[in-house]
Short mmCIF file of C-alpha atoms in Angstrom, two decimals:
data_model
loop_
_atom_site.label_atom_id
_atom_site.label_comp_id
_atom_site.label_asym_id
_atom_site.label_seq_id
_atom_site.Cartn_x
_atom_site.Cartn_y
_atom_site.Cartn_z
CA UNK A 1 14.51 4.78 2.26
CA UNK A 2 12.45 7.57 0.43
CA UNK A 3 8.91 8.57 1.40
CA UNK A 4 7.48 6.01 -1.65
CA UNK A 5 9.15 2.83 0.07
CA UNK A 6 10.95 0.14 -1.44
CA UNK A 7 10.60 -1.31 -4.51
CA UNK A 8 12.39 -4.84 -4.51
CA UNK A 9 11.90 -7.57 -6.99
CA UNK A 10 13.81 -11.29 -7.05
CA UNK A 11 13.54 -14.06 -9.45
CA UNK A 12 14.32 -17.26 -9.86
CA UNK A 13 14.52 -20.01 -12.76
CA UNK A 14 14.78 -23.66 -12.25
CA UNK A 15 15.52 -25.64 -15.45
CA UNK A 16 16.28 -29.49 -15.81
CA UNK A 17 20.07 -29.76 -17.19
CA UNK A 18 19.92 -32.58 -18.55
CA UNK A 19 21.74 -34.63 -16.33
CA UNK A 20 18.97 -35.49 -13.92
CA UNK A 21 19.88 -32.74 -11.83
CA UNK A 22 18.18 -28.89 -11.69
CA UNK A 23 20.32 -25.83 -12.94
CA UNK A 24 19.37 -22.30 -11.62
CA UNK A 25 19.90 -19.62 -14.58
CA UNK A 26 18.45 -17.11 -13.17
CA UNK A 27 18.66 -15.95 -9.54
CA UNK A 28 18.26 -12.89 -9.11
CA UNK A 29 17.48 -10.01 -5.96
CA UNK A 30 18.90 -7.75 -3.37
CA UNK A 31 18.15 -5.89 -0.40
CA UNK A 32 15.12 -6.98 1.48
CA UNK A 33 15.04 -9.87 -0.97
CA UNK A 34 18.20 -12.24 -1.54
CA UNK A 35 17.86 -15.83 -3.38
CA UNK A 36 20.69 -17.65 -2.20
CA UNK A 37 21.58 -21.38 -3.74
CA UNK A 38 21.99 -23.25 -0.52
CA UNK A 39 22.96 -27.38 -0.66
CA UNK A 40 20.21 -29.87 -2.23
CA UNK A 41 19.33 -33.17 -1.40
CA UNK A 42 18.55 -34.94 -4.01
CA UNK A 43 18.27 -34.21 -7.62
CA UNK A 44 16.37 -30.64 -7.48
CA UNK A 45 18.14 -27.46 -6.14
CA UNK A 46 17.78 -25.75 -3.45
CA UNK A 47 16.88 -21.89 -2.94
CA UNK A 48 16.65 -19.70 0.81
CA UNK A 49 15.04 -16.37 0.31
CA UNK A 50 17.55 -14.01 3.09
CA UNK A 51 16.20 -10.60 4.04
CA UNK A 52 19.10 -8.91 4.11
CA UNK A 53 17.11 -5.57 5.54
CA UNK A 54 13.77 -5.68 7.73
CA UNK A 55 9.88 -5.35 6.19
CA UNK A 56 7.76 -4.94 4.25
CA UNK A 57 7.23 -1.16 5.73
CA UNK A 58 4.41 0.97 4.53
CA UNK A 59 4.91 1.57 1.08
CA UNK A 60 7.18 -1.12 0.04
CA UNK A 61 6.64 -3.21 -3.13
CA UNK A 62 7.94 -6.68 -2.61
CA UNK A 63 8.00 -9.16 -5.91
CA UNK A 64 9.34 -12.73 -6.01
CA UNK A 65 8.87 -14.50 -8.84
CA UNK A 66 9.75 -18.12 -9.54
CA UNK A 67 9.24 -20.12 -12.48
CA UNK A 68 10.01 -24.33 -12.21
CA UNK A 69 10.40 -24.80 -16.24
CA UNK A 70 9.64 -28.56 -17.67
CA UNK A 71 11.56 -31.67 -15.68
CA UNK A 72 13.06 -29.13 -13.02
CA UNK A 73 12.63 -29.18 -9.22
CA UNK A 74 13.19 -26.66 -7.00
CA UNK A 75 12.73 -26.03 -3.51
CA UNK A 76 12.52 -22.65 -1.77
CA UNK A 77 12.50 -21.36 1.37
CA UNK A 78 13.24 -18.46 4.07
CA UNK A 79 15.95 -17.63 6.39
CA UNK A 80 13.59 -16.22 8.55
CA UNK A 81 10.30 -15.43 9.18
CA UNK A 82 9.11 -12.10 7.67
CA UNK A 83 7.98 -9.06 9.58
CA UNK A 84 5.39 -6.89 8.39
CA UNK A 85 6.04 -3.37 10.31
CA UNK A 86 4.52 0.04 10.24
CA UNK A 87 6.47 2.05 7.90
CA UNK A 88 7.14 6.03 7.22
CA UNK A 89 5.66 6.19 4.03
CA UNK A 90 2.31 6.37 3.65
CA UNK A 91 -0.01 3.47 2.31
CA UNK A 92 -0.10 -0.01 2.84
CA UNK A 93 3.00 -2.18 1.38
CA UNK A 94 2.54 -4.85 -1.55
CA UNK A 95 3.98 -8.26 -1.67
CA UNK A 96 3.42 -10.49 -4.45
CA UNK A 97 4.59 -13.87 -4.88
CA UNK A 98 4.11 -15.54 -8.19
CA UNK A 99 5.17 -19.05 -9.23
CA UNK A 100 5.11 -21.10 -12.38
CA UNK A 101 5.36 -24.83 -12.94
CA UNK A 102 5.34 -26.54 -15.86
CA UNK A 103 4.52 -29.88 -17.33
CA UNK A 104 6.88 -32.79 -14.95
CA UNK A 105 8.35 -30.08 -12.52
CA UNK A 106 8.05 -29.58 -8.96
CA UNK A 107 7.99 -26.93 -6.51
CA UNK A 108 8.62 -26.47 -2.75
CA UNK A 109 7.62 -22.83 -2.05
CA UNK A 110 7.31 -23.36 1.97
CA UNK A 111 8.84 -20.02 3.01
CA UNK A 112 8.85 -18.60 7.05
CA UNK A 113 5.85 -17.25 8.87
CA UNK A 114 4.28 -13.94 7.60
CA UNK A 115 4.40 -12.06 10.81
CA UNK A 116 1.47 -8.80 11.32
CA UNK A 117 2.86 -6.61 13.33
CA UNK A 118 0.65 -3.77 15.46
CA UNK A 119 0.53 -0.90 13.24
CA UNK A 120 1.52 -2.35 10.08
CA UNK A 121 -0.57 -2.62 6.84
CA UNK A 122 0.07 -5.04 4.31
CA UNK A 123 -1.45 -6.77 1.36
CA UNK A 124 0.61 -10.01 -0.02
CA UNK A 125 -1.01 -11.70 -2.80
CA UNK A 126 0.21 -14.79 -4.46
CA UNK A 127 -0.34 -16.96 -7.39
CA UNK A 128 0.45 -20.13 -8.60
CA UNK A 129 0.43 -21.23 -12.24
CA UNK A 130 0.52 -25.00 -12.38
CA UNK A 131 0.42 -26.47 -15.78
CA UNK A 132 -0.79 -30.61 -16.14
CA UNK A 133 0.97 -33.06 -15.09
CA UNK A 134 3.63 -30.57 -12.92
CA UNK A 135 3.51 -30.93 -8.66
CA UNK A 136 3.72 -28.50 -5.93
CA UNK A 137 3.65 -27.89 -2.23
CA UNK A 138 2.84 -24.17 -0.71
CA UNK A 139 2.64 -23.21 2.55
CA UNK A 140 1.41 -19.71 3.71
CA UNK A 141 1.44 -18.74 7.39
CA UNK A 142 -0.08 -15.77 9.21
CA UNK A 143 0.98 -14.39 12.48
CA UNK A 144 -0.71 -11.53 13.88
CA UNK A 145 1.02 -9.76 15.83
CA UNK A 146 4.02 -10.65 17.76
CA UNK A 147 3.65 -12.15 21.15
CA UNK A 148 1.14 -9.90 22.85
CA UNK A 149 0.86 -7.47 20.58
CA UNK A 150 -2.11 -6.43 18.44
CA UNK A 151 -2.49 -7.23 14.81
CA UNK A 152 -1.77 -4.96 12.08
CA UNK A 153 -3.84 -5.20 9.18
CA UNK A 154 -3.17 -8.04 6.95
CA UNK A 155 -5.23 -8.60 3.17
CA UNK A 156 -4.13 -12.12 1.97
CA UNK A 157 -5.07 -13.69 -1.53
CA UNK A 158 -4.44 -16.90 -2.36
CA UNK A 159 -4.76 -18.15 -6.28
CA UNK A 160 -3.99 -21.47 -7.40
CA UNK A 161 -4.38 -22.23 -11.31
CA UNK A 162 -3.73 -25.94 -12.63
CA UNK A 163 -4.09 -26.53 -16.52
CA UNK A 164 -5.23 -23.08 -16.54
CA UNK A 165 -8.03 -23.84 -14.34
CA UNK A 166 -9.11 -22.13 -10.99
CA UNK A 167 -9.00 -24.11 -8.39
CA UNK A 168 -8.20 -22.06 -4.86
CA UNK A 169 -9.34 -18.76 -4.68
CA UNK A 170 -9.30 -17.32 -1.13
CA UNK A 171 -8.69 -13.83 0.46
CA UNK A 172 -8.66 -13.25 4.43
CA UNK A 173 -8.69 -9.93 5.76
CA UNK A 174 -8.32 -9.20 9.41
CA UNK A 175 -7.04 -6.39 11.73
CA UNK A 176 -7.88 -3.14 12.81
CA UNK A 177 -10.04 -1.74 9.44
CA UNK A 178 -10.87 -5.32 8.33
CA UNK A 179 -14.18 -6.19 7.47
CA UNK A 180 -16.41 -6.49 10.98
CA UNK A 181 -16.42 -9.85 11.92
CA UNK A 182 -13.18 -10.93 11.28
CA UNK A 183 -11.87 -12.52 14.90
CA UNK A 184 -15.33 -13.57 15.16
CA UNK A 185 -16.61 -17.27 14.79
CA UNK A 186 -17.24 -17.39 11.76
CA UNK A 187 -13.54 -16.27 10.38
CA UNK A 188 -10.52 -16.36 13.38
CA UNK A 189 -12.04 -16.30 16.79
CA UNK A 190 -9.39 -15.02 19.03
CA UNK A 191 -7.05 -17.20 16.66
CA UNK A 192 -3.51 -15.58 16.32
CA UNK A 193 -1.94 -17.57 13.74
CA UNK A 194 -3.55 -19.28 10.53
CA UNK A 195 -2.52 -21.82 7.67
CA UNK A 196 -3.26 -22.84 4.12
CA UNK A 197 -0.87 -25.89 2.76
CA UNK A 198 -2.29 -26.60 -0.48
CA UNK A 199 -0.47 -29.65 -2.43
CA UNK A 200 -1.16 -30.40 -6.15
CA UNK A 201 -0.38 -33.74 -8.10
CA UNK A 202 -1.56 -35.18 -11.02
CA UNK A 203 -2.45 -38.53 -9.54
CA UNK A 204 -5.29 -36.74 -7.19
CA UNK A 205 -7.08 -36.58 -10.63
CA UNK A 206 -7.80 -40.37 -10.56
CA UNK A 207 -7.59 -40.85 -6.91
CA UNK A 208 -8.50 -37.28 -5.09
CA UNK A 209 -7.46 -37.31 -1.31
CA UNK A 210 -10.09 -38.34 1.42
CA UNK A 211 -11.20 -35.40 3.64
CA UNK A 212 -10.50 -35.65 6.34
CA UNK A 213 -10.19 -33.19 10.33
CA UNK A 214 -7.45 -32.73 12.16
CA UNK A 215 -9.36 -31.75 15.87
CA UNK A 216 -11.73 -29.06 15.47
CA UNK A 217 -9.41 -25.98 14.35
CA UNK A 218 -7.70 -27.80 10.88
CA UNK A 219 -9.05 -29.71 7.98
CA UNK A 220 -7.71 -31.89 4.57
CA UNK A 221 -9.96 -30.88 1.98
CA UNK A 222 -9.68 -31.92 -1.32
CA UNK A 223 -10.84 -29.44 -3.69
CA UNK A 224 -12.41 -29.14 -7.21
CA UNK A 225 -9.38 -30.31 -8.73
CA UNK A 226 -6.34 -32.59 -8.61
CA UNK A 227 -5.20 -30.68 -5.46
CA UNK A 228 -6.27 -30.23 -1.70
CA UNK A 229 -6.11 -27.51 0.92
CA UNK A 230 -4.93 -28.00 4.40
CA UNK A 231 -6.57 -24.96 6.48
CA UNK A 232 -5.89 -24.60 9.69
CA UNK A 233 -5.77 -21.93 12.76
CA UNK A 234 -4.08 -22.35 16.08
CA UNK A 235 -3.46 -20.35 19.12
CA UNK A 236 -0.05 -19.87 18.03
CA UNK A 237 2.88 -20.52 15.50
CA UNK A 238 4.35 -23.52 16.58
CA UNK A 239 0.91 -24.93 17.01
CA UNK A 240 0.11 -24.03 13.57
CA UNK A 241 2.93 -25.07 11.82
CA UNK A 242 2.85 -28.92 13.91
CA UNK A 243 -1.13 -29.32 12.32
CA UNK A 244 0.39 -28.45 8.77
CA UNK A 245 3.30 -30.57 9.21
CA UNK A 246 1.21 -33.35 10.35
CA UNK A 247 -1.32 -32.56 7.47
CA UNK A 248 1.51 -33.72 5.09
CA UNK A 249 2.75 -36.07 6.47
CA UNK A 250 -0.53 -37.65 6.33
CA UNK A 251 -0.47 -37.50 2.35
CA UNK A 252 2.43 -39.77 1.97
CA UNK B 1 -40.31 -5.87 -13.33
CA UNK B 2 -42.10 -6.62 -10.14
CA UNK B 3 -40.59 -5.74 -6.86
CA UNK B 4 -42.98 -8.37 -5.76
CA UNK B 5 -41.01 -10.75 -7.17
CA UNK B 6 -38.34 -10.14 -4.51
CA UNK B 7 -40.29 -10.76 -1.71
CA UNK B 8 -41.80 -14.09 -3.23
CA UNK B 9 -38.10 -15.09 -3.69
CA UNK B 10 -36.57 -13.65 -0.32
CA UNK B 11 -39.42 -15.21 1.88
CA UNK B 12 -38.54 -17.75 4.65
CA UNK B 13 -41.29 -19.86 3.38
CA UNK B 14 -39.95 -20.12 -0.39
CA UNK B 15 -40.21 -24.07 -0.85
CA UNK B 16 -36.14 -23.72 -1.71
CA UNK B 17 -34.95 -25.83 1.73
CA UNK B 18 -32.94 -23.48 2.76
CA UNK B 19 -34.28 -24.06 6.47
CA UNK B 20 -32.54 -27.34 6.99
CA UNK B 21 -29.21 -25.41 6.75
CA UNK B 22 -27.53 -23.31 9.45
CA UNK B 23 -25.52 -21.87 7.36
CA UNK B 24 -22.14 -22.82 9.98
CA UNK B 25 -24.24 -22.00 13.57
CA UNK B 26 -24.46 -25.57 14.85
CA UNK B 27 -20.74 -26.35 14.76
CA UNK B 28 -20.05 -22.18 16.25
CA UNK B 29 -22.59 -23.14 18.66
CA UNK B 30 -21.01 -26.28 19.86
CA UNK B 31 -17.62 -25.28 19.24
CA UNK B 32 -18.51 -22.49 22.57
CA UNK B 33 -18.44 -20.06 19.78
CA UNK B 34 -21.91 -18.67 19.53
CA UNK B 35 -23.48 -18.83 23.24
CA UNK B 36 -25.29 -15.32 22.97
CA UNK B 37 -27.18 -13.04 21.19
CA UNK B 38 -23.58 -10.74 21.12
CA UNK B 39 -21.63 -13.92 19.62
CA UNK B 40 -24.30 -14.58 17.38
CA UNK B 41 -24.01 -11.03 16.04
CA UNK B 42 -20.29 -11.78 15.95
CA UNK B 43 -20.86 -14.76 14.06
CA UNK B 44 -23.47 -13.00 11.29
CA UNK B 45 -21.49 -10.18 10.73
CA UNK B 46 -17.77 -12.55 9.89
CA UNK B 47 -20.35 -14.29 7.64
CA UNK B 48 -21.72 -11.32 6.09
CA UNK B 49 -18.21 -9.52 4.92
CA UNK B 50 -16.90 -13.32 3.53
CA UNK B 51 -18.90 -16.44 2.27
CA UNK B 52 -22.24 -13.28 1.98
CA UNK B 53 -20.39 -11.03 -0.21
CA UNK B 54 -19.11 -13.94 -2.23
CA UNK B 55 -22.47 -15.10 -2.61
CA UNK B 56 -24.02 -11.75 -3.48
CA UNK B 57 -21.50 -10.87 -5.99
CA UNK B 58 -22.15 -14.39 -7.65
CA UNK B 59 -25.62 -14.00 -7.69
CA UNK B 60 -25.08 -10.23 -9.20
CA UNK B 61 -22.84 -11.41 -11.59
CA UNK B 62 -25.32 -14.21 -12.73
CA UNK B 63 -28.10 -11.25 -13.31
CA UNK B 64 -25.86 -9.55 -14.73
CA UNK B 65 -25.28 -12.48 -17.47
CA UNK B 66 -21.83 -13.64 -16.62
CA UNK B 67 -21.98 -17.58 -18.22
CA UNK B 68 -23.40 -19.57 -15.11
CA UNK B 69 -20.61 -22.33 -15.68
CA UNK B 70 -17.86 -19.79 -15.42
CA UNK B 71 -19.55 -18.65 -12.07
CA UNK B 72 -20.05 -21.92 -11.13
CA UNK B 73 -16.23 -22.42 -11.13
CA UNK B 74 -15.56 -19.35 -9.43
CA UNK B 75 -17.49 -21.00 -6.40
CA UNK B 76 -15.84 -24.31 -6.04
CA UNK B 77 -12.39 -22.05 -5.98
CA UNK B 78 -13.79 -20.22 -3.23
CA UNK B 79 -15.57 -22.73 -1.28
CA UNK B 80 -12.57 -25.41 -0.13
CA UNK B 81 -14.65 -27.26 2.03
CA UNK B 82 -16.14 -29.97 0.09
CA UNK B 83 -19.13 -30.30 2.35
CA UNK B 84 -20.16 -26.52 2.01
CA UNK B 85 -19.61 -27.33 -2.07
CA UNK B 86 -22.20 -30.28 -1.46
CA UNK B 87 -24.44 -28.41 0.52
CA UNK B 88 -24.45 -25.61 -2.28
CA UNK B 89 -24.95 -27.56 -5.34
CA UNK B 90 -27.96 -29.26 -2.88
CA UNK B 91 -29.39 -26.26 -2.34
CA UNK B 92 -28.62 -25.58 -5.77
CA UNK B 93 -30.55 -28.23 -6.75
CA UNK B 94 -33.86 -27.64 -4.64
CA UNK B 95 -33.77 -23.72 -5.71
CA UNK B 96 -33.72 -24.57 -9.06
CA UNK B 97 -37.15 -27.00 -8.84
CA UNK B 98 -38.94 -24.26 -7.13
CA UNK B 99 -37.65 -21.59 -8.90
CA UNK B 100 -39.22 -22.93 -12.34
CA UNK B 101 -42.58 -23.66 -11.13
CA UNK B 102 -41.84 -20.16 -10.04
CA UNK B 103 -40.94 -18.46 -13.11
CA UNK B 104 -40.60 -20.55 -15.36
CA UNK B 105 -37.61 -19.54 -17.86
CA UNK B 106 -35.05 -21.20 -20.76
CA UNK B 107 -32.11 -20.38 -18.38
CA UNK B 108 -33.08 -21.98 -15.91
CA UNK B 109 -34.02 -25.06 -17.89
CA UNK B 110 -30.44 -24.85 -19.39
CA UNK B 111 -28.98 -24.76 -15.56
CA UNK B 112 -31.14 -27.82 -14.47
CA UNK B 113 -29.94 -29.44 -17.78
CA UNK B 114 -25.85 -28.31 -17.41
CA UNK B 115 -26.14 -28.94 -13.84
CA UNK B 116 -27.87 -32.14 -13.12
CA UNK B 117 -26.44 -32.46 -9.43
CA UNK B 118 -27.13 -28.60 -8.50
CA UNK B 119 -25.15 -25.49 -8.87
CA UNK B 120 -23.70 -23.63 -6.75
CA UNK B 121 -26.88 -21.59 -4.77
CA UNK B 122 -25.72 -18.14 -5.63
CA UNK B 123 -25.89 -19.19 -9.16
CA UNK B 124 -28.96 -20.49 -9.18
CA UNK B 125 -30.23 -17.36 -7.20
CA UNK B 126 -28.78 -14.96 -9.57
CA UNK B 127 -30.83 -16.79 -12.63
CA UNK B 128 -33.67 -16.97 -10.63
CA UNK B 129 -33.88 -13.35 -10.37
CA UNK B 130 -32.83 -12.66 -13.45
CA UNK B 131 -36.13 -15.30 -14.55
CA UNK B 132 -37.86 -13.58 -12.36
CA UNK B 133 -37.04 -9.83 -13.75
CA UNK B 134 -35.21 -8.55 -10.92
CA UNK B 135 -31.94 -6.10 -10.96
CA UNK B 136 -28.43 -7.01 -9.36
CA UNK B 137 -28.98 -5.80 -6.88
CA UNK B 138 -32.16 -6.64 -5.29
CA UNK B 139 -30.25 -10.99 -6.05
CA UNK B 140 -27.19 -9.67 -4.07
CA UNK B 141 -29.72 -8.58 -1.47
CA UNK B 142 -31.53 -11.84 -1.51
CA UNK B 143 -28.02 -13.90 -0.71
CA UNK B 144 -26.53 -11.85 1.43
CA UNK B 145 -29.78 -11.37 3.92
CA UNK B 146 -29.79 -15.24 3.27
CA UNK B 147 -26.18 -15.79 4.69
CA UNK B 148 -27.23 -13.86 7.89
CA UNK B 149 -30.67 -14.62 8.27
CA UNK B 150 -30.17 -18.58 8.42
CA UNK B 151 -27.47 -18.52 11.35
CA UNK B 152 -30.02 -16.56 12.97
CA UNK B 153 -33.02 -18.63 12.59
CA UNK B 154 -31.00 -22.08 13.02
CA UNK B 155 -29.79 -20.19 16.68
CA UNK B 156 -33.00 -19.18 17.87
CA UNK B 157 -33.23 -23.42 17.63
CA UNK B 158 -29.72 -24.31 18.78
CA UNK B 159 -29.66 -22.17 22.14
CA UNK B 160 -33.23 -21.64 22.57
CA UNK B 161 -31.99 -18.22 21.67
CA UNK B 162 -35.06 -15.29 22.06
CA UNK B 163 -36.62 -14.70 18.58
CA UNK B 164 -36.67 -11.37 19.41
CA UNK B 165 -32.77 -11.41 20.05
CA UNK B 166 -32.45 -12.87 17.20
CA UNK B 167 -34.33 -10.33 14.69
CA UNK B 168 -32.85 -7.89 16.93
CA UNK B 169 -29.31 -8.98 15.29
CA UNK B 170 -30.61 -8.94 11.81
CA UNK B 171 -31.92 -5.42 12.08
CA UNK B 172 -28.74 -4.20 13.77
CA UNK B 173 -26.72 -5.37 10.37
CA UNK B 174 -29.13 -4.39 7.89
CA UNK B 175 -26.96 -0.85 7.90
CA UNK B 176 -23.99 -2.80 6.80
CA UNK B 177 -25.87 -5.84 4.62
CA UNK B 178 -26.69 -2.24 2.54
CA UNK B 179 -22.78 -1.53 1.95
CA UNK B 180 -22.04 -5.36 1.44
CA UNK B 181 -24.83 -5.30 -1.41
CA UNK B 182 -23.24 -2.06 -3.32
CA UNK B 183 -19.75 -3.99 -3.14
CA UNK B 184 -21.15 -7.23 -4.15
CA UNK B 185 -22.52 -5.40 -7.37
CA UNK B 186 -20.02 -3.37 -7.77
CA UNK B 187 -17.48 -6.28 -7.78
CA UNK B 188 -20.24 -8.53 -9.57
CA UNK B 189 -20.06 -5.50 -12.77
CA UNK B 190 -16.02 -5.67 -13.01
CA UNK B 191 -16.74 -9.54 -13.24
CA UNK B 192 -18.72 -8.51 -16.34
CA UNK B 193 -15.50 -7.45 -18.35
CA UNK B 194 -13.09 -9.11 -16.31
CA UNK B 195 -14.26 -12.54 -15.93
CA UNK B 196 -15.44 -14.17 -12.98
CA UNK B 197 -12.20 -14.79 -11.30
CA UNK B 198 -12.20 -10.79 -10.70
CA UNK B 199 -15.29 -11.52 -7.99
CA UNK B 200 -14.07 -11.18 -4.20
CA UNK B 201 -12.77 -13.86 -2.52
CA UNK B 202 -13.47 -13.17 1.43
CA UNK B 203 -13.34 -16.25 3.31
CA UNK B 204 -13.71 -17.04 6.64
CA UNK B 205 -11.27 -20.32 8.08
CA UNK B 206 -13.83 -21.13 10.47
CA UNK B 207 -16.52 -21.75 8.86
CA UNK B 208 -14.85 -23.86 6.10
CA UNK B 209 -13.32 -26.29 9.08
CA UNK B 210 -16.72 -25.72 11.35
CA UNK B 211 -18.02 -27.55 7.90
CA UNK B 212 -15.90 -30.25 7.82
CA UNK B 213 -16.28 -30.82 11.68
CA UNK B 214 -20.06 -30.48 11.62
CA UNK B 215 -20.11 -33.53 8.27
CA UNK B 216 -18.51 -35.89 10.17
CA UNK B 217 -20.64 -35.62 12.77
CA UNK B 218 -23.43 -38.80 13.55
CA UNK B 219 -25.97 -36.90 14.62
CA UNK B 220 -27.50 -33.61 14.03
CA UNK B 221 -30.03 -31.27 13.39
CA UNK B 222 -28.75 -29.48 10.57
CA UNK B 223 -28.00 -30.25 7.04
CA UNK B 224 -24.46 -27.95 7.28
#
C-alpha cells in the first residue's frame, strides 16, 4: 500500500438478454472490490462482492457502480461485512456507491454490514438514481465498533432519486469528531447498530405504504414519492437485521 | 432592515403555534432517554446539529432567494417521518398566517397560495425573514434557536424540570448555536449556486423514529 491509500473501482452492468434473463456485459473490479457472478434463482442475475483485502483504510478511495438497464434484474450482495480500519495514510477513507436503475428494471442491493472499527475514519456516500417504473430494494447497515470497542468516525449519506426527484437525502455522522449529541437521545442513544432499508416500487404512487412502527426503535415510513424507508436502531447487528427483515416481509 | 423584527419573529409569544410542539422531547422523555437537565442538554445538542442545522440552512437559503418550492422538496427528502412532515407543514401554515399579518409581502402571499396545506416550517420562516428585511444569518439563528428552545420548554412541563436549569441548558448551547448558524449560512450560499440538493442532510434516527412512535399514542401532551 502506498502512503496515498488504495484506489479501487468496481463496475457492474446488467442488461436484459432478450430471452427473459439478465446478462452481465460489464463485471469489473479487483483487489478489495471484486464482483463475482453467482448462481441465480429465477431470471435475474446475482453478483457477490468479494473483498480480497481488508479495508477501507484511511486514505483509501473505493467506488462501486452498478447500472441495471431496461428490463434487467440484478441482485447484489457481499461475501462479508466491510470493515473500516485505521490506516497509515492520512485522512479519511471514502467509499462511493452509485446505483442506476432504468425503467422496468429491478435492483436488490443487499450488502453485509459496514463495521466502523475504533480509530477508523470513513465517509460513505450512496446515491441511487431510479427511473420511473423501476424497482429498488436497498439496505445499509452501520455497526459502530467491533464487540466491546469504541466506534471510529463515520459519515454516511444516502440519497435516493426517483424519476429525477429526490425522495430521500439523509446523512448520519457518528463517532469521535462527529457533531455533539450523536450518541445522545436525539440521534443514537447508545445504540451500536443503525440501518436503512429503502424500497422503491411504482405501485406506491397509487397506493402508498402505510406508516407503522416496529417497536419503539424501528419504523416503516412512506416517503414523499413512490418509496418507503425503514429506519431502525438496535443494540447489535443481529437485532438490526432481524427488524429490517421483518419490515421487508411486511411489505410483501 | 429592522433588527428588532428578529426579536418579534423569535419571540416565543409570536402567534405561530410552536408552543404546541415538543420537538421530539415528549417521545424521548417517555422512552426514558431524557430524565434530567443533562439528558435534555444531550438531546438538544443532537437536535441542534441534525434537524436544527437542516432547518437553519433551509431558512437561510429562503432568505437568499432559493425558490421555496425547491426548498420544500429538499425538506421533504430530509424528513422521512410522515408524522414530522405533517407537523412541519402545519407549523408552516400557522406561521404564514401570522407572518402575512405582520410583514405583508407578495412572496408570502404566493407561498400561502402555492402550499395550501402549508410549506415546511423552516422554508416559511426564511420567506418571512426575507419579508421582514432580515438577513440569512438571522433566519438561521431563528430556526436553530427554535430547534432547541422548543424541547427545553416542553421538558420543563413534561418532567417538572426547574425552568432555571432548562434556561441554563440553552445558554450553554449558545456557542455551538453560533457555529451552527455560520455553517447553515455557508451551506445556504452553496445552495444558491448548486441547488437545494447541496443543503445539509444531517439526520437523527431517533428523532424520526420517536416522532412515528409518538404519533401513534392515543393521548399526548404535545402535537409532535
